[in-house]
Structures are given as structure tokens and as C-alpha cells.
CSV table of C-alpha atoms in Angstrom, one decimal:
chain,number,residue,atom,x,y,z
A,111,MET,CA,0.1,0.0,0.0
A,112,GLY,CA,1.2,3.4,-1.1
A,113,LYS,CA,1.3,6.4,1.4
A,114,CYS,CA,-1.7,7.5,-0.8
A,115,GLY,CA,-3.3,4.7,0.6
A,116,SER,CA,-1.6,4.6,4.3
A,117,HIS,CA,-2.6,8.6,4.6
A,118,MET,CA,-6.2,7.8,3.5
A,119,MET,CA,-6.3,4.5,5.9
A,120,ARG,CA,-5.5,6.9,8.5
A,121,ARG,CA,-8.0,9.5,7.8
A,122,ARG,CA,-10.8,7.3,7.5
A,123,MET,CA,-9.7,5.3,11.2
A,124,ILE,CA,-9.5,8.9,12.9
A,125,MET,CA,-13.3,9.8,11.5
A,126,VAL,CA,-14.8,6.2,12.6
A,127,ILE,CA,-13.1,7.1,15.6
A,128,VAL,CA,-14.8,10.7,16.0
A,129,HIS,CA,-17.6,9.1,15.0
A,130,MET,CA,-17.9,6.9,18.0
A,131,MET,CA,-16.5,9.3,20.2
A,132,ILE,CA,-19.7,11.7,19.2
A,133,VAL,CA,-21.9,8.9,19.6
A,134,VAL,CA,-20.6,8.1,22.8
A,135,MET,CA,-21.7,11.5,24.0
A,136,MET,CA,-24.7,11.3,22.8
A,137,MET,CA,-25.3,8.8,24.4
A,138,LYS,CA,-23.9,10.0,27.7
A,139,ASN,CA,-26.1,13.0,27.1
A,140,TYR,CA,-29.3,11.0,27.0
A,141,ALA,CA,-29.0,9.1,30.0
A,142,TYR,CA,-28.6,12.0,31.6
A,143,ALA,CA,-31.3,14.1,29.9
A,144,ASP,CA,-33.4,16.1,31.7
A,145,THR,CA,-37.0,14.8,32.3
A,146,ASN,CA,-38.3,17.5,34.5
A,147,ILE,CA,-40.7,20.0,33.0
A,148,ILE,CA,-41.9,21.6,35.9
A,149,PHE,CA,-39.8,25.2,36.3
A,150,ASN,CA,-42.3,27.1,38.5
A,151,PRO,CA,-40.8,26.8,42.3
A,152,CYS,CA,-44.1,26.4,44.0
A,153,ASP,CA,-45.5,23.6,41.7
A,154,ASP,CA,-44.5,20.4,42.6
A,155,SER,CA,-42.7,17.6,40.7
A,156,LYS,CA,-40.7,14.2,40.5
A,157,VAL,CA,-37.3,14.0,39.3
A,158,LYS,CA,-34.5,11.3,39.3
A,159,ARG,CA,-30.9,11.7,39.6
A,160,TRP,CA,-29.1,14.3,36.7
A,161,ASP,CA,-32.6,16.2,36.2
A,162,GLY,CA,-32.7,19.8,36.5
A,163,PHE,CA,-34.6,20.8,40.3
A,164,THR,CA,-36.5,24.4,40.0
A,165,PHE,CA,-36.4,26.3,43.7
A,166,GLY,CA,-36.2,29.4,44.7
A,167,LEU,CA,-34.1,31.4,47.8
A,168,ALA,CA,-36.8,34.3,49.2
A,169,PHE,CA,-35.0,37.1,50.9
A,170,SER,CA,-36.1,39.4,53.3
A,171,THR,CA,-36.8,40.1,57.8
A,172,LYS,CA,-37.3,37.4,59.6
A,173,GLU,CA,-40.7,37.7,60.9
A,174,ALA,CA,-41.9,38.3,57.5
A,175,PHE,CA,-41.6,34.8,56.9
A,176,PHE,CA,-44.3,33.9,59.5
A,177,LEU,CA,-48.2,34.3,60.2
A,178,ASP,CA,-49.3,33.8,63.8
A,179,GLN,CA,-46.4,32.3,64.5
A,180,ILE,CA,-46.3,29.4,62.2
A,181,GLN,CA,-43.0,29.1,59.4
A,182,LEU,CA,-45.1,29.4,55.9
A,183,SER,CA,-43.8,28.5,53.0
A,184,PRO,CA,-42.7,32.5,50.1
A,185,CYS,CA,-44.9,30.8,47.9
A,186,ASP,CA,-47.7,30.9,49.9
A,187,SER,CA,-49.8,34.3,49.5
A,188,ARG,CA,-50.8,35.1,52.6
A,189,LEU,CA,-47.7,36.1,53.1
A,190,ALA,CA,-47.8,39.0,50.7
A,191,LEU,CA,-44.1,38.9,50.2
A,192,ALA,CA,-44.0,41.3,47.3
A,193,THR,CA,-45.6,44.2,49.7
A,194,LYS,CA,-42.5,43.6,52.3
A,195,ASN,CA,-39.2,44.4,50.2
A,196,ALA,CA,-38.8,40.7,49.7
A,197,LYS,CA,-35.7,39.9,46.8
A,198,LEU,CA,-36.7,36.2,44.9
A,199,ALA,CA,-33.3,34.6,43.5
A,200,ILE,CA,-34.7,31.5,41.2
A,201,PHE,CA,-32.2,28.6,40.3
A,202,ARG,CA,-32.4,25.1,38.6
A,203,PRO,CA,-29.1,22.8,39.5
A,204,LYS,CA,-29.1,18.9,38.1
A,205,VAL,CA,-30.2,16.6,41.1
A,206,ASP,CA,-26.9,15.1,43.4
A,207,GLU,CA,-24.4,17.5,41.6
A,208,ILE,CA,-22.7,20.3,43.2
A,209,SER,CA,-22.9,23.7,42.9
A,210,LEU,CA,-22.2,26.7,43.6
A,211,LEU,CA,-24.8,29.2,43.3
A,212,THR,CA,-23.7,32.5,43.8
A,213,ILE,CA,-26.2,35.6,44.2
A,214,ASP,CA,-24.0,39.1,42.6
A,215,GLY,CA,-24.3,42.2,44.9
A,216,THR,CA,-23.3,44.4,42.6
A,217,ASN,CA,-26.7,45.6,42.2
A,218,PHE,CA,-28.6,43.5,46.1
A,219,ASN,CA,-27.9,44.5,49.3
A,220,PRO,CA,-29.4,41.8,51.5
A,221,ILE,CA,-29.6,44.2,54.6
A,222,LEU,CA,-32.0,46.2,52.5
A,223,SER,CA,-34.4,42.9,52.1
A,224,GLY,CA,-34.2,42.0,56.1
A,225,GLY,CA,-31.1,40.5,55.9
A,226,TYR,CA,-32.0,36.7,56.0
A,227,VAL,CA,-32.9,34.2,53.5
A,228,VAL,CA,-35.3,31.0,52.7
A,229,ALA,CA,-35.4,28.1,50.6
A,230,PHE,CA,-38.4,26.7,49.2
A,231,ALA,CA,-40.0,24.4,46.3
A,232,GLY,CA,-43.1,22.5,45.8
A,233,ARG,CA,-47.3,22.8,46.8
A,234,LYS,CA,-48.3,19.9,48.7
A,235,TYR,CA,-45.7,19.1,51.2
A,236,ALA,CA,-43.9,23.4,50.8
A,237,ALA,CA,-41.0,22.2,51.7
A,238,ARG,CA,-38.7,25.4,53.3
A,239,SER,CA,-35.8,25.7,55.5
A,240,ALA,CA,-35.8,28.2,57.8
A,241,PRO,CA,-34.7,31.8,58.0
A,242,THR,CA,-31.2,31.9,58.5
A,243,LEU,CA,-28.9,35.1,58.7
A,244,VAL,CA,-26.9,36.4,55.8
A,245,ALA,CA,-26.5,39.8,56.6
A,246,ASP,CA,-27.0,42.3,59.6
A,247,SER,CA,-25.4,45.7,60.0
A,248,THR,CA,-22.0,44.6,60.5
A,249,HIS,CA,-21.4,41.4,59.2
A,250,THR,CA,-22.1,39.7,55.7
A,251,VAL,CA,-22.1,36.4,55.5
A,252,THR,CA,-20.4,34.6,52.0
A,253,ASN,CA,-20.6,31.2,52.0
A,254,LEU,CA,-23.7,29.2,52.9
A,255,THR,CA,-24.3,24.9,52.5
A,256,LEU,CA,-28.1,23.9,51.5
A,257,VAL,CA,-29.5,20.3,51.5
A,258,LEU,CA,-31.9,19.2,49.2
A,259,GLU,CA,-33.6,15.9,50.7
A,260,PHE,CA,-35.7,14.1,48.4
A,261,GLN,CA,-37.8,10.8,49.2
A,262,GLN,CA,-38.2,9.0,45.6
A,263,GLY,CA,-37.6,11.8,43.5
A,264,THR,CA,-40.2,14.4,45.9
A,265,LEU,CA,-38.6,17.1,47.5
A,266,GLU,CA,-39.8,17.1,51.5
A,267,ASN,CA,-36.9,19.2,52.9
A,268,LEU,CA,-34.4,21.8,52.8
A,269,TYR,CA,-31.9,22.5,55.7
A,270,TRP,CA,-29.0,24.9,56.0
A,271,LYS,CA,-25.9,22.8,57.0
A,272,SER,CA,-23.0,24.6,59.4
A,273,LEU,CA,-19.5,23.2,58.0
A,274,GLY,CA,-18.0,25.0,60.9
A,275,CYS,CA,-15.6,27.7,60.7
A,276,ASP,CA,-12.3,25.8,59.3
A,277,SER,CA,-12.5,27.8,56.4
A,278,CYS,CA,-12.4,31.0,57.8
A,279,SER,CA,-9.0,32.6,57.2
A,280,GLY,CA,-6.9,35.6,57.5
A,281,GLU,CA,-8.2,39.3,58.1
A,282,THR,CA,-10.9,39.6,56.2
A,283,SER,CA,-13.1,36.2,57.3
A,284,VAL,CA,-14.7,35.9,60.9
A,285,CYS,CA,-16.1,33.2,62.8
A,286,ILE,CA,-19.8,33.9,64.0
A,287,ASN,CA,-21.4,32.1,66.6
A,288,ASN,CA,-18.7,29.2,65.9
A,289,THR,CA,-21.2,28.0,62.7
A,290,VAL,CA,-20.6,30.9,59.6
A,291,CYS,CA,-18.0,32.6,57.8
A,292,ALA,CA,-18.4,36.1,57.9
A,293,VAL,CA,-16.8,39.5,56.0
A,294,PRO,CA,-17.2,42.5,57.9
A,295,ASN,CA,-19.3,45.2,55.7
A,296,LEU,CA,-16.3,47.7,55.8
A,297,LYS,CA,-14.8,45.3,54.2
A,298,CYS,CA,-16.9,44.6,51.1
A,299,ARG,CA,-16.9,46.9,48.0
A,300,ASN,CA,-20.8,47.9,48.5
A,301,HIS,CA,-19.4,49.6,51.4
A,302,GLY,CA,-16.4,51.2,50.0
A,303,GLY,CA,-14.0,47.6,50.7
A,304,PRO,CA,-11.8,45.4,48.4
A,305,ILE,CA,-13.8,42.5,49.2
A,306,ASP,CA,-16.2,41.0,46.7
A,307,CYS,CA,-19.1,39.9,48.9
A,308,ASN,CA,-21.3,38.0,46.7
A,309,ILE,CA,-23.2,35.4,48.4
A,310,GLY,CA,-22.3,32.2,47.5
A,311,ILE,CA,-24.6,28.8,48.6
A,312,GLN,CA,-22.9,25.1,48.3
A,313,LEU,CA,-25.9,23.3,47.0
A,314,THR,CA,-25.8,19.3,47.4
A,315,PHE,CA,-28.9,16.8,47.9
A,316,SER,CA,-29.6,13.7,49.8
A,317,GLY,CA,-32.3,11.2,50.3
A,318,THR,CA,-33.4,8.9,47.4
A,319,ASP,CA,-34.3,9.9,43.5
A,320,GLU,CA,-37.5,8.6,42.7
A,321,LYS,CA,-35.9,5.3,41.4
A,322,ARG,CA,-34.7,5.2,44.9
A,323,GLN,CA,-31.1,5.4,43.5
A,324,VAL,CA,-29.3,7.3,46.7
A,325,LEU,CA,-28.2,10.9,46.5
A,326,ASN,CA,-24.6,11.4,47.5
A,327,SER,CA,-23.6,14.3,46.9
A,328,TRP,CA,-24.1,15.9,50.7
A,329,TYR,CA,-21.5,13.4,52.0
A,330,GLU,CA,-19.2,14.5,49.3
A,331,VAL,CA,-18.8,17.7,50.9
A,332,GLU,CA,-18.9,17.0,54.1
A,333,ASN,CA,-15.8,14.7,53.6
A,334,LEU,CA,-14.6,18.4,52.2
A,335,ARG,CA,-16.1,20.3,55.1
A,336,LYS,CA,-12.5,22.5,55.3
A,337,LEU,CA,-13.2,23.4,51.8
A,338,SER,CA,-15.5,26.6,50.6
A,339,LEU,CA,-16.2,26.4,46.4
A,340,TYR,CA,-16.4,30.1,47.0
A,341,ASP,CA,-13.2,30.7,48.4
A,342,LEU,CA,-12.2,28.6,45.5
A,343,TYR,CA,-14.2,30.0,42.9
A,344,SER,CA,-13.3,33.4,44.0
A,345,ASN,CA,-9.1,32.3,44.0
A,346,VAL,CA,-9.5,30.9,40.6
A,347,ALA,CA,-11.5,34.0,39.5
A,348,GLU,CA,-8.5,36.1,40.9
A,349,ALA,CA,-6.0,34.4,39.2
A,350,VAL,CA,-6.8,34.1,35.7
A,351,PRO,CA,-6.1,37.9,34.2
A,352,GLY,CA,-9.4,39.2,32.5
A,353,HIS,CA,-11.8,36.8,34.6
A,354,PRO,CA,-15.1,39.0,36.0
A,355,GLN,CA,-14.9,39.5,39.5
């Protein structure tokens, strides 16, 4: 076989390999396709691993989430959060994928909205987390961990998980109540300081999906509790020239 024939053979082999890789990628993407058609955080959905799942974060005062001393879901119109200067953020992460959710503080000041946040989703169970502090007159909490707990694909609980203060470091981060790291407001950019005080939320999952597969991402984060995804992202952003801060 001449050089021309050998070259053509190698070219065909490369094309076959590329085609096989494309087929494998398509099969993988199909296997992990998002089959959840519910996009409203106030509607119920049943999910499997790698589906998208929509949930919300509501920011307001702690008292705004209660009616007659009973905490209601932000989806409940009786709270009338829209009349209380509450702010809303919607996310759609993949089920059982560790995610870092960030809220840009350039045009959002959590103090002005009340300083507390509640995570929520669903109507039948009206799952909601307890209100947790994100900012007050002196500090802003930039790193939170949220766990979404499912039973056979249905969300039953959302809760904030404290990983302690192992990731607090330097003069820019202080430990509050031995539970979370926070930044003094005077050091935040929206107060004239040098630090980006965007709120970062490490999102994880536990329980089982609709096929009763165990959701493991929470245990993976717990094993890495001394690390902060927010800090890792911030360090990478600072190290890459031209990366948006």
C-alpha cells in the first residue's frame, strides 16, 4: 500500500473514532437528559438523578416568613412578601450535582431586604428551610451550605448545614457563633472595601430519587468540609487575568 493509501486509511480510522466518540457523548447526554418539565418553584415535581430541579430563595426579614407564629412557604400568598420589599432568586441545578450558586451583590444588598433568606420549593409539601441570616449591620455571610432532601424523587426538606469555621481565614473572614464565616461589611466592595461579598451557596443533595437511587453529594461535601467552593472559585477568579470578579 502506497503513502496515499496509508494516509487515506489513517484518515478513515480517525473519522471512525471521532464518530464513535460523538455517539458515546450523545448516549451519555441522552442518559443524563433533563426529564423534569416543571420550572415553577411553587409547583410539585418528581425527579431522578441528573434532572434539573427548580427552587427559590426568598430574602426578607425573619418575621416576614411567619404568620401567627407559623412559618409558611414563600409560595403562600398569605405572607404577601411582595409588599415587604422581599427579593427572589430562582435556580435550576442538576439533582445530586454539587453546585456553587452565587448572588451578585452589585445591585443587591441583602441588608435592605431584611437580612434573612429562606429556600423553598413545591406546593403539596410546601418545603421550606428555616430562615438563616445572610447579612446584618456589621457582617455579611458569603458562604452557606444548603441540603435538598428527597424521598423517592419528591422534595421533602431543605435545610442549612453548618460546616463550622474551618474555612475562615485571615483578617477578611471572621467566625460567627462558631457556625459560619462572614466578612465585615466595611471590607465589602458595596461599602467601599476591597472584597467581593457576593453570597455563595454550596448546594448538595441527600435521600433518594424517583428510582430510589441514593443521592450522595451531601456526603461528598461533608468529607471536604474544610474546603469552600466559594473560596476556591474566588481564588481561581483572582488568578485568571480578565476573569470577571
